[in-house]
Amino acid sequence: MDLFKQTCLKCSKVITEAYSTSFTLGIKTLHQKFHAPIYAIYGFVRCADEIVDTFHEHDKRQLLQEFKEHTYKAIDTGISLNPVLHAFQCVVNEYNIDKEFIEAFLKSMEMDLDEQQYDHQLYGEYIYGSAEVVGLMCLKVFCEGDQEMFDRLKKPACSLGAAFQKVNFLRDMQSDFVERGRVYFPKIEFSQFDNLSKAEIEADICKDFEDAYQGIMELPRSARLGVYLAYKYYMKLFRKMQNLTATHIMSQRVRVPDNTKLALLVGSYLRFRLNAI
């Protein structure tokens, strides 16, 4: 059974490495004990996201429903022949991750199955389920059973997840609309997106980043560098987009070059070693 578990955890690691070099880099800067559980969380999230984003030739609704049913069965029975779900249920049960977080996440994935105009309520609900609860799952791992720490860091963890997701929405605005018919920002028409709308969105993101920062500084040292590096990467991406016009954002996907990512890693590591973070 141990061999099966370790093999399943490695499957989630392979998925993470294939889909996100940035997230993989962040995980590698965490303490070794956190690598496998965070890979498992990402593997689960990635599979659900793939169903709604890319499986266009299949019945997405049915696939997502089956994925949801198999997820809860895996958690309740403590086993699954699906390697990603087995790895995920191991983490859920070991770290007592709330099922409410999982339910909220899967509900947001269901929201992606339908084209809809997001108002502020739906937008907040989607952000919470698609991003904030993922941060809370990771926080459960980092706190290792310390409920007082989890309760204290819950709000900044949500702010960080929200900031990351909103940056993704802004970066992917063109592809989300053209390929999936989605515009997540409330009451914004893609054809009417302008610099004023962009500035309002950016002000909201800035507040989320500000609210998240102190929480990062209060994380256990074993988790702090990895989360701080992710924060620095997204801040760099965000700053690049702030310097561009709305027209540019709608026509070209902004990215952070690999050499810049490496520089962020080195700079973050040096600050960490000097106890500056």
mmCIF file of C-alpha atoms in Angstrom:
data_model
loop_
_atom_site.group_PDB
_atom_site.id
_atom_site.type_symbol
_atom_site.label_atom_id
_atom_site.label_comp_id
_atom_site.label_asym_id
_atom_site.label_seq_id
_atom_site.Cartn_x
_atom_site.Cartn_y
_atom_site.Cartn_z
ATOM 1 C CA MET A 1 0.000 0.000 0.000
ATOM 2 C CA ASP A 2 2.860 2.402 0.718
ATOM 3 C CA LEU A 3 4.264 1.792 -2.768
ATOM 4 C CA PHE A 4 0.861 2.538 -4.318
ATOM 5 C CA LYS A 5 0.545 5.755 -2.310
ATOM 6 C CA GLN A 6 4.016 6.957 -3.253
ATOM 7 C CA THR A 7 3.377 6.136 -6.917
ATOM 8 C CA CYS A 8 0.116 8.112 -6.861
ATOM 9 C CA LEU A 9 1.841 11.084 -5.251
ATOM 10 C CA LYS A 10 4.474 10.975 -7.992
ATOM 11 C CA CYS A 11 1.690 11.093 -10.605
ATOM 12 C CA SER A 12 0.465 14.377 -9.135
ATOM 13 C CA LYS A 13 4.015 15.696 -9.217
ATOM 14 C CA VAL A 14 4.296 14.819 -12.923
ATOM 15 C CA ILE A 15 1.034 16.671 -13.628
ATOM 16 C CA THR A 16 2.244 19.754 -11.748
ATOM 17 C CA GLU A 17 5.581 19.799 -13.555
ATOM 18 C CA ALA A 18 3.865 19.413 -16.937
ATOM 19 C CA TYR A 19 1.337 22.192 -16.420
ATOM 20 C CA SER A 20 3.091 24.825 -14.317
ATOM 21 C CA THR A 21 6.818 25.487 -14.157
ATOM 22 C CA SER A 22 6.182 28.461 -11.871
ATOM 23 C CA PHE A 23 4.106 26.502 -9.369
ATOM 24 C CA THR A 24 6.624 23.654 -9.456
ATOM 25 C CA LEU A 25 9.426 26.084 -8.675
ATOM 26 C CA GLY A 26 7.460 27.425 -5.733
ATOM 27 C CA ILE A 27 6.822 23.942 -4.350
ATOM 28 C CA LYS A 28 10.495 23.041 -4.563
ATOM 29 C CA THR A 29 11.373 25.959 -2.281
ATOM 30 C CA LEU A 30 9.030 24.650 0.427
ATOM 31 C CA HIS A 31 10.346 22.277 3.072
ATOM 32 C CA GLN A 32 10.629 18.737 1.671
ATOM 33 C CA LYS A 33 7.797 17.501 3.910
ATOM 34 C CA PHE A 34 5.327 19.739 2.069
ATOM 35 C CA HIS A 35 6.261 18.743 -1.478
ATOM 36 C CA ALA A 36 4.080 15.652 -1.890
ATOM 37 C CA PRO A 37 0.905 17.049 -0.271
ATOM 38 C CA ILE A 38 1.012 20.308 -2.250
ATOM 39 C CA TYR A 39 1.652 18.398 -5.487
ATOM 40 C CA ALA A 40 -1.394 16.271 -4.620
ATOM 41 C CA ILE A 41 -3.597 19.324 -4.151
ATOM 42 C CA TYR A 42 -2.405 20.864 -7.418
ATOM 43 C CA GLY A 43 -2.917 17.573 -9.301
ATOM 44 C CA PHE A 44 -6.520 17.407 -8.136
ATOM 45 C CA VAL A 45 -7.216 21.045 -8.987
ATOM 46 C CA ARG A 46 -5.559 20.741 -12.374
ATOM 47 C CA CYS A 47 -7.610 17.713 -13.423
ATOM 48 C CA ALA A 48 -10.906 19.401 -12.578
ATOM 49 C CA ASP A 49 -9.813 22.546 -14.391
ATOM 50 C CA GLU A 50 -8.873 20.552 -17.477
ATOM 51 C CA ILE A 51 -12.331 19.001 -17.646
ATOM 52 C CA VAL A 52 -14.070 22.371 -17.935
ATOM 53 C CA ASP A 53 -11.394 24.153 -19.967
ATOM 54 C CA THR A 54 -10.174 21.721 -22.610
ATOM 55 C CA PHE A 55 -12.311 18.579 -22.953
ATOM 56 C CA HIS A 56 -14.481 20.190 -25.634
ATOM 57 C CA GLU A 57 -15.244 16.979 -27.534
ATOM 58 C CA HIS A 58 -16.649 15.248 -24.478
ATOM 59 C CA ASP A 59 -19.598 15.664 -22.137
ATOM 60 C CA LYS A 60 -17.928 17.975 -19.650
ATOM 61 C CA ARG A 61 -20.875 18.090 -17.280
ATOM 62 C CA GLN A 62 -21.002 14.314 -16.998
ATOM 63 C CA LEU A 63 -17.223 14.047 -16.605
ATOM 64 C CA LEU A 64 -17.198 16.657 -13.859
ATOM 65 C CA GLN A 65 -20.099 14.964 -12.063
ATOM 66 C CA GLU A 66 -18.267 11.630 -12.162
ATOM 67 C CA PHE A 67 -15.052 13.302 -10.987
ATOM 68 C CA LYS A 68 -16.960 14.856 -8.074
ATOM 69 C CA GLU A 69 -18.580 11.549 -7.082
ATOM 70 C CA HIS A 70 -15.275 9.692 -7.282
ATOM 71 C CA THR A 71 -13.573 12.398 -5.226
ATOM 72 C CA TYR A 72 -15.979 12.057 -2.300
ATOM 73 C CA LYS A 73 -15.945 8.274 -2.519
ATOM 74 C CA ALA A 74 -12.143 8.305 -2.382
ATOM 75 C CA ILE A 75 -12.164 10.578 0.675
ATOM 76 C CA ASP A 76 -14.819 8.524 2.473
ATOM 77 C CA THR A 77 -13.272 5.111 1.756
ATOM 78 C CA GLY A 78 -9.633 6.156 1.911
ATOM 79 C CA ILE A 79 -8.741 4.673 -1.460
ATOM 80 C CA SER A 80 -9.099 5.221 -5.197
ATOM 81 C CA LEU A 81 -7.700 3.507 -8.264
ATOM 82 C CA ASN A 82 -7.451 6.966 -9.834
ATOM 83 C CA PRO A 83 -3.884 7.982 -8.839
ATOM 84 C CA VAL A 84 -4.708 11.697 -8.603
ATOM 85 C CA LEU A 85 -7.747 11.112 -6.409
ATOM 86 C CA HIS A 86 -5.931 8.613 -4.222
ATOM 87 C CA ALA A 87 -3.109 11.093 -3.624
ATOM 88 C CA PHE A 88 -5.621 13.863 -2.914
ATOM 89 C CA GLN A 89 -7.694 11.845 -0.458
ATOM 90 C CA CYS A 90 -4.516 10.914 1.426
ATOM 91 C CA VAL A 91 -3.797 14.617 1.960
ATOM 92 C CA VAL A 92 -7.423 15.513 2.750
ATOM 93 C CA ASN A 93 -7.648 12.844 5.421
ATOM 94 C CA GLU A 94 -4.169 13.356 6.868
ATOM 95 C CA TYR A 95 -4.494 17.144 7.230
ATOM 96 C CA ASN A 96 -8.256 17.251 7.941
ATOM 97 C CA ILE A 97 -9.025 19.477 4.971
ATOM 98 C CA ASP A 98 -12.611 20.669 5.174
ATOM 99 C CA LYS A 99 -15.007 19.157 2.656
ATOM 100 C CA GLU A 100 -16.578 22.609 2.391
ATOM 101 C CA PHE A 101 -13.425 23.780 0.608
ATOM 102 C CA ILE A 102 -13.666 20.923 -1.867
ATOM 103 C CA GLU A 103 -17.375 21.507 -2.455
ATOM 104 C CA ALA A 104 -16.794 25.223 -3.086
ATOM 105 C CA PHE A 105 -14.004 24.442 -5.539
ATOM 106 C CA LEU A 106 -16.077 21.954 -7.518
ATOM 107 C CA LYS A 107 -19.020 24.371 -7.571
ATOM 108 C CA SER A 108 -16.804 26.997 -9.216
ATOM 109 C CA MET A 109 -15.742 24.430 -11.795
ATOM 110 C CA GLU A 110 -19.433 23.766 -12.510
ATOM 111 C CA MET A 111 -19.951 27.499 -13.014
ATOM 112 C CA ASP A 112 -17.434 27.354 -15.867
ATOM 113 C CA LEU A 113 -19.690 24.958 -17.766
ATOM 114 C CA ASP A 114 -22.174 27.729 -18.545
ATOM 115 C CA GLU A 115 -21.681 31.078 -20.240
ATOM 116 C CA GLN A 116 -22.849 33.784 -17.889
ATOM 117 C CA GLN A 117 -22.457 37.431 -17.042
ATOM 118 C CA TYR A 118 -20.798 37.759 -13.657
ATOM 119 C CA ASP A 119 -22.188 40.222 -11.150
ATOM 120 C CA HIS A 120 -20.295 41.042 -7.945
ATOM 121 C CA GLN A 121 -21.934 38.228 -5.972
ATOM 122 C CA LEU A 122 -21.206 35.520 -8.540
ATOM 123 C CA TYR A 123 -17.707 36.903 -9.069
ATOM 124 C CA GLY A 124 -16.960 36.698 -5.342
ATOM 125 C CA GLU A 125 -18.413 33.198 -5.172
ATOM 126 C CA TYR A 126 -16.315 32.074 -8.118
ATOM 127 C CA ILE A 127 -13.099 33.612 -6.762
ATOM 128 C CA TYR A 128 -13.659 31.945 -3.402
ATOM 129 C CA GLY A 129 -14.265 28.513 -4.910
ATOM 130 C CA SER A 130 -11.686 28.567 -7.672
ATOM 131 C CA ALA A 131 -8.793 30.183 -5.794
ATOM 132 C CA GLU A 132 -9.266 31.105 -2.157
ATOM 133 C CA VAL A 133 -10.168 27.598 -1.008
ATOM 134 C CA VAL A 134 -7.137 26.190 -2.830
ATOM 135 C CA GLY A 135 -5.014 28.521 -0.723
ATOM 136 C CA LEU A 136 -6.881 27.344 2.365
ATOM 137 C CA MET A 137 -6.195 23.699 1.503
ATOM 138 C CA CYS A 138 -2.500 24.508 1.245
ATOM 139 C CA LEU A 139 -2.660 26.476 4.498
ATOM 140 C CA LYS A 140 -4.117 23.408 6.235
ATOM 141 C CA VAL A 141 -0.993 21.520 5.174
ATOM 142 C CA PHE A 142 1.382 24.290 6.251
ATOM 143 C CA CYS A 143 -0.237 24.620 9.689
ATOM 144 C CA GLU A 144 0.090 20.875 10.367
ATOM 145 C CA GLY A 145 -2.876 20.730 12.721
ATOM 146 C CA ASP A 146 -2.363 24.089 14.443
ATOM 147 C CA GLN A 147 -5.948 25.378 14.281
ATOM 148 C CA GLU A 148 -5.109 28.691 15.979
ATOM 149 C CA MET A 149 -2.533 29.441 13.297
ATOM 150 C CA PHE A 150 -4.939 28.422 10.543
ATOM 151 C CA ASP A 151 -7.698 30.684 11.873
ATOM 152 C CA ARG A 152 -5.267 33.596 12.172
ATOM 153 C CA LEU A 153 -3.891 33.217 8.641
ATOM 154 C CA LYS A 154 -7.124 32.263 6.901
ATOM 155 C CA LYS A 155 -8.063 35.780 5.770
ATOM 156 C CA PRO A 156 -4.652 36.705 4.260
ATOM 157 C CA ALA A 157 -4.510 33.280 2.594
ATOM 158 C CA CYS A 158 -7.851 34.031 0.931
ATOM 159 C CA SER A 159 -6.563 37.458 -0.148
ATOM 160 C CA LEU A 160 -3.479 35.901 -1.725
ATOM 161 C CA GLY A 161 -5.529 33.319 -3.614
ATOM 162 C CA ALA A 162 -7.886 36.048 -4.818
ATOM 163 C CA ALA A 163 -4.980 38.215 -5.991
ATOM 164 C CA PHE A 164 -3.452 35.324 -7.948
ATOM 165 C CA GLN A 165 -6.758 34.477 -9.604
ATOM 166 C CA LYS A 166 -7.571 38.071 -10.546
ATOM 167 C CA VAL A 167 -4.105 38.466 -12.084
ATOM 168 C CA ASN A 168 -4.783 35.299 -14.082
ATOM 169 C CA PHE A 169 -8.143 36.686 -15.224
ATOM 170 C CA LEU A 170 -6.510 39.910 -16.393
ATOM 171 C CA ARG A 171 -3.647 38.107 -18.125
ATOM 172 C CA ASP A 172 -5.968 35.583 -19.824
ATOM 173 C CA MET A 173 -8.787 37.984 -20.649
ATOM 174 C CA GLN A 174 -8.365 37.600 -24.405
ATOM 175 C CA SER A 175 -8.113 33.782 -24.448
ATOM 176 C CA ASP A 176 -10.924 33.347 -21.915
ATOM 177 C CA PHE A 177 -13.258 35.370 -24.118
ATOM 178 C CA VAL A 178 -12.230 34.055 -27.545
ATOM 179 C CA GLU A 179 -11.813 30.382 -26.623
ATOM 180 C CA ARG A 180 -14.367 29.962 -23.825
ATOM 181 C CA GLY A 181 -16.764 32.895 -24.083
ATOM 182 C CA ARG A 182 -15.940 34.052 -20.542
ATOM 183 C CA VAL A 183 -15.398 37.455 -18.983
ATOM 184 C CA TYR A 184 -15.068 37.060 -15.228
ATOM 185 C CA PHE A 185 -14.872 40.695 -14.165
ATOM 186 C CA PRO A 186 -18.307 41.972 -13.100
ATOM 187 C CA LYS A 187 -20.298 44.021 -15.594
ATOM 188 C CA ILE A 188 -17.426 44.380 -18.070
ATOM 189 C CA GLU A 189 -17.999 43.804 -21.771
ATOM 190 C CA PHE A 190 -14.924 42.538 -23.594
ATOM 191 C CA SER A 191 -15.469 44.927 -26.503
ATOM 192 C CA GLN A 192 -15.720 47.897 -24.115
ATOM 193 C CA PHE A 193 -12.766 47.088 -21.865
ATOM 194 C CA ASP A 194 -10.697 50.257 -21.516
ATOM 195 C CA ASN A 195 -7.924 51.782 -19.390
ATOM 196 C CA LEU A 196 -10.391 53.053 -16.773
ATOM 197 C CA SER A 197 -11.873 49.588 -16.266
ATOM 198 C CA LYS A 198 -8.375 48.144 -16.134
ATOM 199 C CA ALA A 199 -7.306 50.656 -13.463
ATOM 200 C CA GLU A 200 -10.314 49.774 -11.278
ATOM 201 C CA ILE A 201 -9.476 46.076 -11.493
ATOM 202 C CA GLU A 202 -5.837 46.785 -10.671
ATOM 203 C CA ALA A 203 -6.767 48.799 -7.581
ATOM 204 C CA ASP A 204 -8.757 45.822 -6.304
ATOM 205 C CA ILE A 205 -5.823 43.469 -6.950
ATOM 206 C CA CYS A 206 -3.421 45.820 -5.147
ATOM 207 C CA LYS A 207 -5.594 45.671 -2.034
ATOM 208 C CA ASP A 208 -5.596 41.868 -2.111
ATOM 209 C CA PHE A 209 -1.810 41.774 -2.368
ATOM 210 C CA GLU A 210 -1.464 44.234 0.516
ATOM 211 C CA ASP A 211 -3.832 42.202 2.715
ATOM 212 C CA ALA A 212 -1.944 38.995 1.907
ATOM 213 C CA TYR A 213 1.614 40.159 2.585
ATOM 214 C CA GLN A 214 1.559 40.173 6.390
ATOM 215 C CA GLY A 215 0.047 36.704 6.393
ATOM 216 C CA ILE A 216 2.950 35.423 4.306
ATOM 217 C CA MET A 217 5.388 36.847 6.852
ATOM 218 C CA GLU A 218 3.593 34.949 9.627
ATOM 219 C CA LEU A 219 3.699 31.554 7.907
ATOM 220 C CA PRO A 220 5.899 28.831 9.401
ATOM 221 C CA ARG A 221 9.441 29.247 8.129
ATOM 222 C CA SER A 222 9.177 25.843 6.446
ATOM 223 C CA ALA A 223 6.481 27.239 4.119
ATOM 224 C CA ARG A 224 7.326 30.919 3.922
ATOM 225 C CA LEU A 225 9.914 30.964 1.118
ATOM 226 C CA GLY A 226 7.754 29.021 -1.341
ATOM 227 C CA VAL A 227 4.683 31.186 -0.772
ATOM 228 C CA TYR A 228 6.765 34.379 -0.842
ATOM 229 C CA LEU A 229 8.299 33.326 -4.163
ATOM 230 C CA ALA A 230 4.834 32.781 -5.654
ATOM 231 C CA TYR A 231 3.841 36.203 -4.323
ATOM 232 C CA LYS A 232 6.890 37.834 -5.931
ATOM 233 C CA TYR A 233 6.263 36.100 -9.256
ATOM 234 C CA TYR A 234 2.649 37.249 -9.416
ATOM 235 C CA MET A 235 3.602 40.749 -8.331
ATOM 236 C CA LYS A 236 6.118 40.906 -11.171
ATOM 237 C CA LEU A 237 3.489 39.708 -13.640
ATOM 238 C CA PHE A 238 0.993 42.208 -12.254
ATOM 239 C CA ARG A 239 3.427 45.120 -12.472
ATOM 240 C CA LYS A 240 4.118 44.287 -16.115
ATOM 241 C CA MET A 241 0.407 44.399 -16.894
ATOM 242 C CA GLN A 242 -0.023 47.672 -15.012
ATOM 243 C CA ASN A 243 2.437 49.249 -17.424
ATOM 244 C CA LEU A 244 0.443 48.144 -20.476
ATOM 245 C CA THR A 245 -2.729 49.532 -22.022
ATOM 246 C CA ALA A 246 -6.063 47.743 -21.990
ATOM 247 C CA THR A 247 -5.714 47.229 -25.748
ATOM 248 C CA HIS A 248 -2.414 45.414 -25.250
ATOM 249 C CA ILE A 249 -3.890 43.184 -22.531
ATOM 250 C CA MET A 250 -6.713 42.169 -24.874
ATOM 251 C CA SER A 251 -4.399 41.319 -27.743
ATOM 252 C CA GLN A 252 -1.341 39.642 -26.209
ATOM 253 C CA ARG A 253 -0.742 37.313 -23.265
ATOM 254 C CA VAL A 254 1.785 38.764 -20.838
ATOM 255 C CA ARG A 255 4.380 36.456 -19.305
ATOM 256 C CA VAL A 256 7.420 36.614 -17.045
ATOM 257 C CA PRO A 257 10.608 35.401 -18.831
ATOM 258 C CA ASP A 258 12.482 32.421 -17.376
ATOM 259 C CA ASN A 259 15.559 34.512 -16.574
ATOM 260 C CA THR A 260 13.378 36.871 -14.545
ATOM 261 C CA LYS A 261 11.868 33.921 -12.678
ATOM 262 C CA LEU A 262 15.380 32.741 -11.845
ATOM 263 C CA ALA A 263 16.314 36.211 -10.603
ATOM 264 C CA LEU A 264 13.207 36.245 -8.389
ATOM 265 C CA LEU A 265 14.195 32.874 -6.981
ATOM 266 C CA VAL A 266 17.737 33.970 -6.168
ATOM 267 C CA GLY A 267 16.617 37.264 -4.665
ATOM 268 C CA SER A 268 13.911 35.599 -2.557
ATOM 269 C CA TYR A 269 16.293 32.914 -1.327
ATOM 270 C CA LEU A 270 18.905 35.492 -0.266
ATOM 271 C CA ARG A 271 16.288 37.491 1.639
ATOM 272 C CA PHE A 272 15.108 34.287 3.283
ATOM 273 C CA ARG A 273 18.650 33.333 4.363
ATOM 274 C CA LEU A 274 19.168 36.805 5.765
ATOM 275 C CA ASN A 275 15.893 36.502 7.729
ATOM 276 C CA ALA A 276 14.488 39.441 5.770
ATOM 277 C CA ILE A 277 11.331 37.414 5.078
#
